[in-house]
XYZ file of C-alpha atoms in Angstrom:
749
model
C -25.394 30.990 -140.561
C -28.107 31.317 -138.370
C -28.006 28.554 -135.356
C -31.067 26.049 -134.821
C -32.518 27.140 -131.459
C -32.743 24.062 -129.331
C -31.854 25.367 -125.623
C -34.861 28.354 -125.707
C -37.372 26.036 -126.798
C -40.030 24.283 -125.390
C -40.367 20.608 -126.275
C -43.635 21.446 -128.684
C -41.881 24.348 -130.038
C -38.787 21.894 -130.778
C -40.615 19.655 -132.426
C -42.415 21.933 -134.637
C -39.290 23.245 -135.805
C -37.808 19.981 -136.453
C -40.363 19.263 -138.494
C -40.059 22.205 -140.522
C -36.196 21.809 -140.678
C -36.218 18.595 -142.221
C -34.833 16.924 -139.031
C -35.678 13.477 -137.723
C -33.691 13.768 -134.241
C -36.013 13.302 -131.364
C -36.543 15.779 -128.818
C -34.262 14.154 -126.508
C -31.518 13.982 -129.398
C -31.417 17.406 -129.953
C -31.125 18.417 -126.427
C -28.522 15.837 -126.338
C -26.890 18.044 -129.048
C -26.390 21.378 -127.999
C -26.040 19.715 -124.061
C -22.353 18.185 -125.729
C -21.667 21.260 -127.605
C -22.869 23.789 -124.751
C -24.627 25.874 -127.100
C -27.327 25.821 -129.872
C -26.181 24.177 -133.235
C -25.340 25.857 -136.306
C -27.874 24.572 -138.962
C -25.344 22.540 -140.693
C -24.579 21.315 -137.473
C -28.318 19.843 -136.653
C -28.041 18.780 -140.042
C -24.956 16.902 -139.757
C -25.996 15.581 -136.202
C -29.332 14.345 -137.566
C -27.384 12.088 -140.495
C -24.783 10.956 -138.245
C -26.843 10.081 -135.489
C -29.669 8.397 -137.627
C -30.250 4.812 -136.720
C -29.034 4.064 -140.482
C -25.324 5.790 -139.803
C -25.224 5.083 -135.495
C -26.470 1.775 -135.151
C -27.607 3.206 -131.535
C -30.653 0.882 -131.210
C -28.473 -2.186 -132.575
C -24.807 -2.077 -131.583
C -25.303 -3.836 -128.349
C -26.874 -6.550 -129.566
C -24.490 -6.918 -132.752
C -21.242 -7.206 -130.396
C -23.067 -10.561 -129.729
C -22.156 -12.102 -133.447
C -18.856 -13.816 -133.760
C -16.618 -11.402 -135.880
C -12.858 -13.264 -135.122
C -11.777 -16.438 -137.488
C -8.480 -17.925 -139.585
C -9.843 -16.513 -142.546
C -10.566 -13.116 -141.507
C -7.909 -10.457 -142.660
C -10.717 -7.257 -141.425
C -13.592 -7.587 -139.628
C -16.890 -5.378 -139.475
C -16.129 -1.726 -138.687
C -15.082 -0.494 -142.234
C -16.656 -0.051 -145.638
C -16.140 -4.300 -146.059
C -15.088 -7.003 -144.785
C -12.132 -9.248 -146.168
C -11.660 -12.931 -146.106
C -8.345 -14.803 -147.086
C -9.565 -16.672 -150.415
C -6.316 -18.416 -151.334
C -2.823 -18.392 -152.572
C -1.348 -18.939 -155.899
C 2.119 -18.766 -156.655
C 3.092 -16.980 -153.552
C 0.272 -14.186 -153.954
C -2.390 -14.230 -151.372
C -5.865 -13.495 -152.577
C -8.451 -11.990 -150.550
C -12.849 -11.542 -151.378
C -13.905 -8.216 -150.472
C -17.524 -8.465 -149.197
C -20.116 -5.901 -148.351
C -23.830 -6.333 -147.461
C -26.352 -3.163 -147.430
C -30.206 -2.134 -147.764
C -31.837 0.140 -149.774
C -35.369 -0.255 -148.531
C -37.011 2.520 -148.305
C -35.726 4.431 -151.110
C -36.656 1.534 -153.448
C -40.472 1.831 -152.008
C -40.477 5.583 -152.647
C -38.192 5.808 -156.120
C -38.161 1.768 -157.220
C -36.250 2.239 -160.272
C -33.450 4.866 -158.874
C -33.877 3.617 -155.138
C -32.508 0.154 -156.015
C -30.130 1.340 -158.753
C -28.434 3.363 -156.182
C -28.387 0.683 -153.399
C -26.144 -1.191 -156.180
C -24.357 2.069 -156.772
C -23.454 2.141 -153.036
C -22.721 -1.203 -152.240
C -20.501 -1.583 -154.784
C -17.943 1.853 -153.671
C -17.481 -0.138 -150.464
C -15.890 -2.785 -151.716
C -14.309 -0.625 -154.343
C -12.573 1.613 -151.432
C -10.843 -1.623 -149.926
C -8.677 -1.579 -152.902
C -10.452 -4.469 -154.414
C -11.365 -4.933 -158.188
C -15.066 -5.269 -157.773
C -15.850 -8.235 -159.568
C -19.410 -9.491 -158.462
C -23.037 -8.667 -157.327
C -25.879 -10.111 -155.636
C -29.089 -9.111 -154.199
C -32.297 -10.620 -151.816
C -35.573 -9.197 -152.934
C -38.668 -9.114 -150.451
C -41.940 -7.520 -152.509
C -45.491 -7.372 -152.068
C -48.104 -8.842 -153.568
C -47.706 -8.889 -157.041
C -50.776 -10.683 -158.777
C -52.316 -7.280 -160.043
C -50.475 -6.001 -163.143
C -52.023 -2.154 -162.327
C -50.746 -1.952 -158.666
C -48.268 -0.321 -156.731
C -46.639 -3.714 -155.634
C -46.216 -4.961 -159.039
C -44.673 -1.528 -160.054
C -42.646 -1.832 -157.031
C -41.104 -5.084 -157.878
C -40.570 -4.560 -161.672
C -38.905 -1.164 -161.638
C -36.931 -1.806 -158.301
C -35.288 -5.039 -160.854
C -34.932 -3.021 -163.725
C -32.368 -0.451 -161.730
C -30.337 -3.126 -160.230
C -30.349 -4.490 -163.814
C -29.319 -1.298 -165.608
C -27.017 -0.388 -162.866
C -24.936 -3.471 -162.469
C -25.156 -4.004 -166.565
C -23.990 -0.330 -167.186
C -20.660 -0.899 -165.068
C -19.891 -3.962 -165.852
C -20.362 -6.274 -162.839
C -22.068 -9.390 -163.039
C -25.171 -10.569 -161.080
C -24.574 -13.725 -159.919
C -26.700 -14.601 -156.688
C -29.340 -14.000 -154.649
C -33.001 -15.069 -154.086
C -36.444 -13.357 -154.536
C -39.881 -13.954 -152.248
C -43.295 -12.169 -152.413
C -45.483 -12.072 -149.578
C -48.327 -9.329 -148.485
C -46.340 -8.214 -145.523
C -44.182 -6.366 -148.010
C -46.911 -4.654 -149.745
C -46.054 -1.297 -147.671
C -42.075 -1.798 -147.597
C -40.193 -4.139 -150.171
C -36.868 -4.971 -149.372
C -34.001 -4.556 -151.591
C -30.640 -5.986 -149.844
C -27.242 -5.963 -152.127
C -24.169 -7.604 -151.739
C -21.168 -6.787 -153.948
C -17.780 -8.505 -153.846
C -14.144 -8.252 -155.105
C -10.702 -9.687 -155.121
C -7.764 -7.858 -153.762
C -4.578 -9.157 -153.371
C -3.205 -9.003 -149.959
C -0.585 -6.562 -149.844
C -2.725 -3.997 -151.978
C -5.497 -4.035 -149.362
C -6.924 -0.333 -148.504
C -8.068 0.827 -145.383
C -11.446 3.280 -145.002
C -9.642 5.383 -142.386
C -6.425 8.154 -142.395
C -3.457 6.533 -142.017
C -1.051 6.400 -138.971
C 0.854 9.933 -138.818
C -1.208 11.438 -141.842
C -2.061 15.075 -139.999
C -1.690 17.561 -142.532
C -2.410 15.443 -145.851
C -4.948 16.262 -148.154
C -8.403 15.129 -148.535
C -9.302 14.406 -151.620
C -13.172 14.375 -153.111
C -13.542 12.248 -156.370
C -16.564 12.009 -158.693
C -20.238 13.618 -159.777
C -20.847 17.266 -158.554
C -22.863 17.656 -155.550
C -26.396 18.415 -155.977
C -29.692 18.283 -153.622
C -30.471 14.912 -154.671
C -30.429 12.512 -151.497
C -30.655 15.441 -149.293
C -31.611 13.685 -145.442
C -31.140 10.176 -147.090
C -29.943 8.918 -143.887
C -32.564 10.342 -141.688
C -35.316 9.266 -144.226
C -33.638 5.864 -143.932
C -34.310 5.647 -140.511
C -38.244 6.884 -140.022
C -41.347 4.566 -140.789
C -42.653 5.781 -144.841
C -46.137 7.601 -144.739
C -47.947 7.360 -148.174
C -49.160 10.611 -147.659
C -45.468 12.261 -148.244
C -44.265 9.846 -151.097
C -44.021 12.888 -153.264
C -42.057 14.887 -150.282
C -39.969 11.499 -149.710
C -38.224 11.523 -153.483
C -35.721 14.339 -152.666
C -34.181 12.007 -150.228
C -33.227 9.588 -152.971
C -30.121 9.423 -154.838
C -29.945 10.068 -158.732
C -27.735 7.133 -160.167
C -25.212 7.514 -162.813
C -23.536 4.276 -163.332
C -21.860 5.401 -166.570
C -19.919 7.615 -164.729
C -19.420 5.316 -162.129
C -17.959 3.108 -164.519
C -15.334 5.421 -165.579
C -14.371 6.035 -161.765
C -14.149 2.883 -161.176
C -11.423 2.423 -163.556
C -9.551 5.618 -162.934
C -9.319 4.300 -159.766
C -7.743 1.178 -160.692
C -5.679 2.793 -162.069
C -4.875 4.590 -159.163
C -4.471 1.567 -157.041
C -1.439 0.913 -159.614
C 0.266 4.140 -158.980
C 0.036 3.834 -155.048
C 0.930 0.146 -155.141
C 4.231 0.803 -157.739
C 5.044 3.819 -155.050
C 4.461 2.429 -151.848
C 2.235 4.709 -150.963
C -0.432 4.278 -148.269
C -3.403 6.005 -148.310
C -7.146 6.014 -147.251
C -10.283 5.858 -148.960
C -14.166 5.791 -148.426
C -17.134 6.234 -150.322
C -19.534 9.007 -149.752
C -23.102 7.184 -148.744
C -25.167 8.475 -145.923
C -24.049 11.834 -144.636
C -22.379 12.619 -147.801
C -19.229 14.691 -147.735
C -19.338 15.103 -143.928
C -20.276 11.185 -143.373
C -17.573 10.508 -145.023
C -14.622 12.736 -144.095
C -15.864 12.800 -140.549
C -15.655 8.698 -140.164
C -12.513 8.760 -142.715
C -10.472 10.610 -140.285
C -11.968 9.803 -136.864
C -11.246 6.482 -137.629
C -7.493 7.501 -137.582
C -7.848 9.180 -134.765
C -7.903 12.389 -136.400
C -9.609 15.620 -136.792
C -10.669 16.990 -140.919
C -11.534 20.722 -141.793
C -13.197 21.099 -145.013
C -13.683 24.077 -147.298
C -17.226 23.657 -148.473
C -16.763 26.198 -151.232
C -14.158 23.962 -153.095
C -16.691 20.976 -153.246
C -17.866 20.914 -157.044
C -21.633 21.488 -157.302
C -23.971 21.278 -160.110
C -26.080 24.416 -159.396
C -25.275 27.689 -157.669
C -26.039 28.895 -154.542
C -26.784 25.482 -152.837
C -26.937 25.696 -149.123
C -23.808 24.972 -147.137
C -26.149 22.124 -145.067
C -27.106 20.177 -148.763
C -23.290 20.493 -150.150
C -22.015 19.060 -146.457
C -24.926 16.408 -145.781
C -26.528 15.910 -149.533
C -26.154 12.238 -150.107
C -25.317 12.895 -154.514
C -24.387 9.522 -155.899
C -20.828 8.853 -157.507
C -18.368 10.019 -155.384
C -15.173 8.785 -153.217
C -12.938 10.580 -150.489
C -9.015 10.008 -150.518
C -6.669 10.749 -147.947
C -3.312 11.314 -149.872
C 0.291 12.363 -148.741
C 0.421 15.903 -150.349
C 3.259 15.037 -152.716
C 1.171 12.130 -154.726
C -2.009 14.518 -154.615
C -0.903 16.239 -157.864
C -0.536 12.706 -159.863
C -4.031 11.024 -158.247
C -5.949 14.312 -159.508
C -3.907 14.384 -162.786
C -5.167 10.535 -163.230
C -8.861 11.368 -162.639
C -8.967 14.357 -164.405
C -6.728 14.197 -167.264
C -6.242 10.525 -168.151
C -9.875 9.211 -167.058
C -11.413 12.933 -168.166
C -14.160 13.157 -165.601
C -14.638 16.833 -166.317
C -15.547 15.653 -169.918
C -18.010 12.851 -168.874
C -20.030 14.802 -166.643
C -21.071 18.529 -166.031
C -18.643 19.379 -162.686
C -17.750 15.831 -162.503
C -13.687 16.035 -160.870
C -11.377 15.207 -158.803
C -10.174 18.219 -156.257
C -9.052 18.705 -152.732
C -11.009 20.013 -150.377
C -9.535 19.931 -146.979
C -7.040 18.313 -145.017
C -6.371 15.900 -142.055
C -5.542 17.899 -138.650
C -4.139 16.237 -135.373
C -6.894 18.544 -133.229
C -9.801 16.088 -132.815
C -12.254 18.824 -134.300
C -14.488 18.638 -137.449
C -14.993 21.614 -139.053
C -16.648 22.885 -142.173
C -16.130 26.707 -143.693
C -17.182 28.180 -146.606
C -15.898 31.686 -147.364
C -14.515 33.331 -144.461
C -17.246 31.279 -142.027
C -17.091 28.664 -139.915
C -20.508 26.651 -140.029
C -18.993 23.674 -138.082
C -16.966 22.947 -135.137
C -17.318 20.138 -132.997
C -15.827 17.302 -131.402
C -15.331 14.626 -133.994
C -15.764 11.783 -131.719
C -19.154 13.567 -130.106
C -19.776 13.489 -134.040
C -19.143 10.118 -134.826
C -18.894 8.196 -131.666
C -21.157 5.155 -130.167
C -24.536 6.709 -130.142
C -27.020 5.315 -127.585
C -30.661 6.095 -126.638
C -30.932 8.256 -123.411
C -33.761 7.337 -121.058
C -36.227 7.721 -119.361
C -37.926 7.952 -122.962
C -40.024 10.770 -123.130
C -44.066 11.300 -123.837
C -43.668 11.014 -127.113
C -42.807 7.314 -126.985
C -45.447 5.452 -124.634
C -44.847 2.284 -127.318
C -41.359 2.120 -126.739
C -40.070 -1.288 -124.570
C -39.893 -0.361 -120.811
C -36.793 0.451 -118.913
C -34.105 -0.229 -119.297
C -34.403 0.509 -122.997
C -33.045 -2.803 -124.966
C -30.695 -0.406 -127.237
C -28.684 -0.555 -123.435
C -28.441 -4.305 -122.432
C -24.945 -4.694 -122.519
C -23.979 -8.942 -123.546
C -23.199 -11.102 -120.652
C -21.989 -15.051 -120.821
C -25.641 -16.010 -121.839
C -27.434 -12.816 -122.844
C -31.381 -12.385 -121.870
C -33.745 -11.290 -124.138
C -34.245 -7.993 -123.209
C -37.884 -7.689 -123.976
C -39.322 -10.592 -122.607
C -38.603 -13.250 -120.330
C -39.373 -16.330 -122.025
C -39.404 -17.472 -125.322
C -41.645 -19.444 -126.960
C -40.219 -23.264 -127.592
C -41.343 -23.153 -130.839
C -38.514 -20.768 -131.735
C -35.962 -23.697 -132.455
C -36.022 -25.954 -135.264
C -34.253 -28.751 -136.446
C -32.139 -28.700 -139.463
C -34.025 -29.441 -142.030
C -35.581 -26.247 -143.519
C -39.518 -25.481 -143.069
C -40.776 -25.490 -146.664
C -44.280 -23.481 -145.974
C -45.600 -21.191 -143.607
C -49.469 -20.089 -144.415
C -52.745 -22.459 -144.762
C -52.678 -22.766 -148.344
C -48.784 -23.301 -148.344
C -49.178 -26.076 -145.725
C -51.911 -27.279 -148.047
C -49.829 -27.612 -150.858
C -46.795 -28.917 -149.213
C -49.184 -31.607 -147.916
C -49.610 -32.733 -151.594
C -53.047 -31.399 -152.226
C -53.449 -29.574 -155.309
C -50.609 -31.643 -157.209
C -47.182 -31.118 -158.425
C -48.425 -28.314 -160.604
C -49.578 -26.310 -158.142
C -46.401 -26.584 -155.870
C -44.679 -25.986 -158.714
C -46.056 -22.931 -159.881
C -46.020 -21.362 -156.204
C -44.422 -17.687 -156.532
C -42.233 -19.008 -153.792
C -41.203 -22.353 -155.522
C -41.206 -21.551 -159.210
C -37.933 -20.905 -161.560
C -36.858 -16.993 -161.035
C -35.025 -17.426 -164.469
C -37.711 -14.495 -166.146
C -36.065 -12.156 -163.419
C -32.830 -12.857 -163.474
C -32.142 -12.987 -167.249
C -32.451 -9.050 -166.507
C -29.228 -9.026 -165.372
C -25.679 -9.552 -167.106
C -24.249 -12.628 -165.449
C -21.440 -13.276 -167.602
C -19.820 -9.878 -168.522
C -16.679 -10.422 -167.138
C -16.051 -13.693 -168.464
C -15.459 -15.455 -164.906
C -18.306 -16.645 -164.257
C -18.379 -20.062 -163.526
C -21.896 -21.012 -162.516
C -24.082 -18.100 -163.408
C -27.353 -16.980 -160.988
C -29.323 -19.983 -160.020
C -31.542 -21.415 -156.959
C -28.240 -21.936 -154.842
C -24.838 -20.848 -155.159
C -23.325 -18.451 -158.146
C -19.499 -19.059 -158.525
C -16.681 -17.190 -160.449
C -13.426 -17.921 -160.978
C -9.992 -15.549 -159.810
C -8.746 -14.997 -163.482
C -5.226 -16.436 -163.774
C -5.464 -18.781 -161.231
C -7.111 -21.823 -160.193
C -8.819 -20.355 -157.480
C -12.669 -19.615 -157.283
C -15.514 -18.255 -155.039
C -19.241 -18.923 -154.385
C -21.738 -16.770 -152.449
C -25.358 -17.453 -151.488
C -28.153 -15.935 -149.723
C -30.424 -17.456 -147.437
C -33.578 -16.098 -145.343
C -37.145 -16.699 -146.108
C -39.261 -14.038 -144.406
C -40.817 -15.207 -141.150
C -44.567 -14.063 -140.382
C -44.931 -15.304 -136.874
C -42.940 -13.086 -134.802
C -42.129 -16.211 -132.335
C -39.996 -17.616 -134.541
C -37.334 -14.857 -135.348
C -34.824 -17.083 -133.928
C -35.380 -20.068 -135.880
C -35.867 -17.785 -139.434
C -32.306 -16.391 -138.545
C -30.861 -19.932 -137.898
C -32.254 -20.969 -141.219
C -31.373 -18.245 -142.805
C -27.197 -18.844 -141.778
C -28.273 -22.568 -142.842
C -29.488 -21.929 -146.303
C -26.937 -19.849 -147.392
C -24.021 -21.862 -145.965
C -25.528 -25.550 -147.639
C -25.824 -23.438 -150.531
C -22.134 -22.548 -150.535
C -21.430 -26.477 -150.249
C -23.920 -27.398 -152.535
C -21.542 -26.222 -155.333
C -18.145 -28.070 -153.324
C -17.135 -24.531 -151.898
C -15.798 -24.194 -148.483
C -17.416 -21.660 -146.742
C -15.193 -18.920 -145.120
C -17.283 -16.292 -143.772
C -21.033 -14.339 -143.737
C -22.562 -11.296 -143.992
C -26.046 -10.254 -142.952
C -28.537 -7.674 -143.708
C -31.084 -7.579 -140.447
C -34.418 -5.894 -141.792
C -37.087 -5.460 -138.769
C -39.404 -2.606 -138.147
C -39.349 -0.119 -135.413
C -36.783 -0.773 -132.602
C -38.892 1.537 -130.228
C -41.703 -1.008 -130.211
C -41.307 -4.256 -127.908
C -42.513 -6.954 -130.225
C -40.007 -5.250 -133.186
C -37.303 -5.222 -130.981
C -38.025 -8.461 -129.460
C -37.776 -10.068 -132.861
C -34.511 -8.508 -133.638
C -32.880 -9.652 -130.445
C -34.293 -13.026 -130.977
C -33.089 -12.727 -134.410
C -29.633 -12.073 -133.190
C -29.731 -15.032 -130.992
C -30.525 -17.320 -134.003
C -27.521 -16.021 -135.991
C -25.232 -16.471 -133.104
C -26.139 -19.799 -132.427
C -26.212 -21.209 -136.320
C -22.771 -19.402 -137.178
C -20.997 -20.701 -133.855
C -22.059 -24.092 -134.778
C -20.426 -23.732 -138.193
C -17.367 -21.950 -136.736
C -18.154 -18.706 -139.463
C -17.756 -15.284 -138.646
C -19.644 -12.344 -139.641
C -17.525 -9.701 -141.238
C -20.073 -7.447 -142.941
C -23.705 -6.121 -142.594
C -26.537 -3.719 -141.814
C -29.657 -3.172 -139.698
C -32.599 -1.891 -142.032
C -35.247 -0.760 -139.145
C -38.392 1.142 -139.540
C -40.070 -1.147 -142.221
C -43.268 -0.240 -141.157
C -45.567 2.037 -142.459
C -47.579 4.705 -140.804
C -50.263 2.935 -139.879
C -48.284 0.304 -138.091
C -47.637 -2.453 -140.540
C -44.436 -3.930 -139.782
C -42.622 -6.079 -142.382
C -42.285 -9.866 -141.551
C -38.960 -10.334 -139.393
C -36.370 -10.909 -142.027
C -32.687 -11.837 -141.304
C -31.091 -12.443 -144.455
C -27.751 -13.750 -144.572
C -24.860 -13.993 -147.521
C -22.237 -16.649 -147.279
C -18.946 -16.772 -148.848
C -17.223 -19.749 -149.814
C -13.627 -20.634 -151.346
C -12.431 -23.064 -154.017
C -8.781 -24.122 -154.455
C -9.614 -25.725 -157.921
C -12.422 -24.017 -159.734
C -12.305 -27.330 -161.991
C -13.904 -29.290 -159.284
C -17.265 -27.220 -158.965
C -20.377 -29.079 -158.415
C -22.713 -27.725 -161.269
C -26.714 -27.863 -160.114
C -27.575 -30.446 -162.926
C -28.205 -34.153 -163.426
C -24.837 -35.106 -165.043
C -25.369 -39.210 -165.917
C -28.295 -42.098 -166.147
C -28.329 -44.550 -163.344
C -26.607 -42.391 -160.656
C -27.970 -43.212 -157.311
C -29.909 -40.576 -155.417
C -29.435 -39.455 -151.567
C -31.086 -37.201 -148.862
C -29.211 -35.867 -146.402
C -28.862 -33.211 -143.315
C -26.244 -30.799 -142.753
C -24.633 -32.879 -141.047
C -22.856 -34.556 -143.870
C -21.446 -31.151 -145.220
C -17.768 -32.777 -144.555
C -18.532 -35.444 -146.891
C -20.020 -33.577 -149.610
C -17.078 -31.314 -149.825
C -14.247 -34.801 -149.916
C -16.897 -36.458 -152.484
C -16.738 -32.915 -154.437
C -13.411 -32.664 -154.078
C -12.596 -36.236 -155.135
C -14.888 -36.223 -158.469
C -17.517 -38.627 -157.051
C -20.035 -36.135 -156.068
C -22.023 -35.528 -159.543
C -24.255 -32.830 -158.767
C -26.106 -31.272 -155.375
C -29.061 -28.905 -154.534
C -30.241 -28.139 -151.513
C -33.857 -28.551 -150.217
C -35.642 -25.470 -149.528
C -39.021 -24.172 -150.642
C -41.014 -26.987 -152.629
C -39.034 -29.432 -151.217
C -37.637 -32.470 -152.561
C -39.889 -32.459 -155.700
C -38.827 -29.070 -156.614
C -35.284 -29.859 -155.811
C -35.366 -32.691 -158.487
C -37.143 -30.332 -160.801
C -33.815 -28.127 -160.587
C -32.241 -30.698 -161.547
C -33.539 -31.635 -164.584
C -34.014 -28.406 -165.335
C -30.066 -27.889 -165.285
C -29.335 -30.829 -167.420
C -31.602 -29.956 -169.763
C -29.956 -26.503 -170.109
C -26.648 -29.059 -171.091
C -27.899 -30.407 -173.226
C -29.174 -33.839 -171.627
C -32.761 -35.407 -171.026
C -32.391 -36.821 -167.190
C -35.591 -38.430 -165.027
C -35.292 -39.648 -161.701
C -37.490 -42.483 -159.980
C -37.288 -41.810 -156.150
C -39.365 -42.715 -153.051
C -42.104 -40.640 -151.793
C -40.833 -37.790 -150.004
C -41.018 -38.026 -145.777
C -43.095 -35.414 -143.862
C -39.879 -34.003 -142.618
C -37.500 -32.473 -145.675
C -33.855 -33.540 -145.192
C -31.208 -30.465 -146.324
C -29.412 -31.680 -149.447
C -30.617 -33.819 -152.367
C -27.320 -35.349 -153.809
C -26.681 -37.536 -156.812
C -23.312 -39.970 -157.064
C -21.683 -42.396 -158.396
C -21.256 -45.687 -157.237
C -17.554 -44.883 -155.115
C -18.727 -41.912 -153.921
C -18.134 -42.215 -149.546
C -20.846 -40.228 -148.443
C -21.701 -42.599 -145.616
C -24.641 -43.368 -143.704
C -25.953 -40.592 -142.861
C -26.931 -40.205 -146.460
C -30.381 -42.253 -147.098
C -30.399 -43.461 -151.020
C -34.208 -42.090 -152.110
C -33.722 -43.204 -155.816
C -32.018 -43.041 -158.911
C -31.316 -41.301 -162.440
C -33.014 -42.523 -165.390
C -33.172 -42.150 -169.466
C -37.018 -41.696 -169.106
C -38.352 -38.046 -169.777
C -40.150 -38.707 -166.217
C -40.083 -37.844 -162.618
C -41.545 -40.484 -160.997
C -42.218 -40.284 -157.256
C -43.542 -42.858 -155.284
C -46.348 -44.003 -157.935
C -47.032 -41.026 -159.266
C -45.344 -40.217 -162.908
C -44.673 -36.804 -164.210
C -43.671 -36.028 -167.654
C -40.594 -33.328 -167.715
C -41.982 -31.491 -170.200
C -44.874 -30.977 -168.251
C -43.204 -30.194 -164.954
C -40.896 -27.626 -166.321
C -43.266 -25.513 -167.934
C -45.128 -25.773 -164.992
C -42.030 -24.753 -162.851
C -41.111 -21.817 -165.436
C -43.710 -19.811 -166.380
C -45.650 -18.310 -162.858
C -42.812 -15.125 -163.608
C -43.408 -15.054 -167.242
C -46.201 -12.598 -167.324
C -44.313 -10.467 -164.190
C -41.008 -9.961 -165.519
C -41.263 -10.937 -169.261
């Protein structure tokens, strides 16, 4: 294998060579690789470091800031650091159940190839949950699209095709999509966001870790799944670059190709392997192949267990002959997993995949095969034939990577020294990029409903209720959500709606709720308050269905971290997440950072800290559905301070319905409850006082015995008249439901 020459080239020669080779590493990083190795890297090594040191894999610009987030709590079984986080859900008949949750972005691929990019985003997050030993039971998504008004625009194509990809994948693998949100904003014209969440259920004594177990030196490394091809080669590096429309066609090769039907079989075969290992009390390690392919997965799997690895690339099944070793090693072909197994279990596991579930007969080249072994020496070695094409210290490859200083001439727009990537957390961490934060960066508990001049005009009542309810960021999302199968497992209690989705744990009274929060923030001075609001929204939406919040995940979507203003927004958002999570006493157990959501013209997305909250229900029969229940109920408004009362009255059965007041204010919240009642077969109206300028957090329907306390303000009652009466204005229910329901019909059918 030829070397990728670093040491003998000057900066301009090295930059040109890296560009020609498709490497995204900066010049200083390439020189760090050569210095660390004490020689020029081989071509395979250069591509391996390109993937492993990418922003997507290494978190080199965000790791120090992420350490400031709370990650511990009474329900935490496994926090950030492995494929997914795990929280204790509840106990039934002596068995302890846990919920596994992971949160990831697939933004760049979804912008370039929307259907495949979004579909493979779902595929990757599902594997993350599966690899913890869990049965995958639900998915959710948070979507941000551009201006979709023009039916012939690329923005409309991205918005519809990404949803089609999510639906096609989730429906084919038989996992219901039960929660999420969507916003439309011109700030996402050039960079959409597709953030995906997956959840699974596992008994706590059956959790599998995504690392080589103790004393596993000499154990087999088994690759399972689709034959490796050239799709997704350079995908991790691609996710860490700004998008250039001129390179759109070339970028498509970095997007993986999904095969959900093969994944369906792999999932069920893996569940069978879980049973086999549990029956025989065998410990194993399991990790999905995502960014970095075979190399990234096996290196991280073994390094996490404090081991090295040796891999024979010739034993990797390939979809075509003569694939270069670098592609076999680093290509991000979908639908693959890697096991670390004791040798006496390997034959049985291979039999389950290859014979019992017939992987080779389902897709050409698909199979389970031994491709290497764990080794005690902490080296990562790749071989092909008799040639060693990679031999590096495994900790150097997978360890904490941070940018070195000084910054080179090509980075004049970066933050001044010290670079914020190096900011070490202290008792009260200073903002790394600016000394003074705007006082407007803090907001009260209530949500801000609108931001643009037009939105504020609508919020103030100009144009009437119809214009408010017909706003794309207020109207019903049902036309989009109906693309997804939300009930395929038969365990869905509340399918996707404007608040939380809820599922039961079959065979138990337990259930869980999941919700998403995080409105895009175009004002760079409000990134902190937007992140606080994201936590608040997600937590309150879980509470609104009667669930006790357990933990949080995040997906942090920002522009170029090497630009002062973008990194400042990210650091501010971390402040907001830390503050809000600490207020609720909730940990972050999983998450993702997505940087470089910026076009080559320098247009970055609005700051988008997206948060998911998962909550538990000890008795699924006590769930609160978002629908008016009875005529004559009292309607209350309340802020987030009443969460304990809401949970208490929900458990007592005196709380009839509850929704979070967010975009569209009280009027939109009332509309959701009316719509929910009509879906349940009842026509119930309401009479309320005119909403105040500052909206509360919850709209509550309760019976006369509910002990909600003085913090809940009575604002009206439900009626048998088919009207919403708001102040002195009457609105027929049929009219407002039509206005609320129709805006997305043209887009999503």
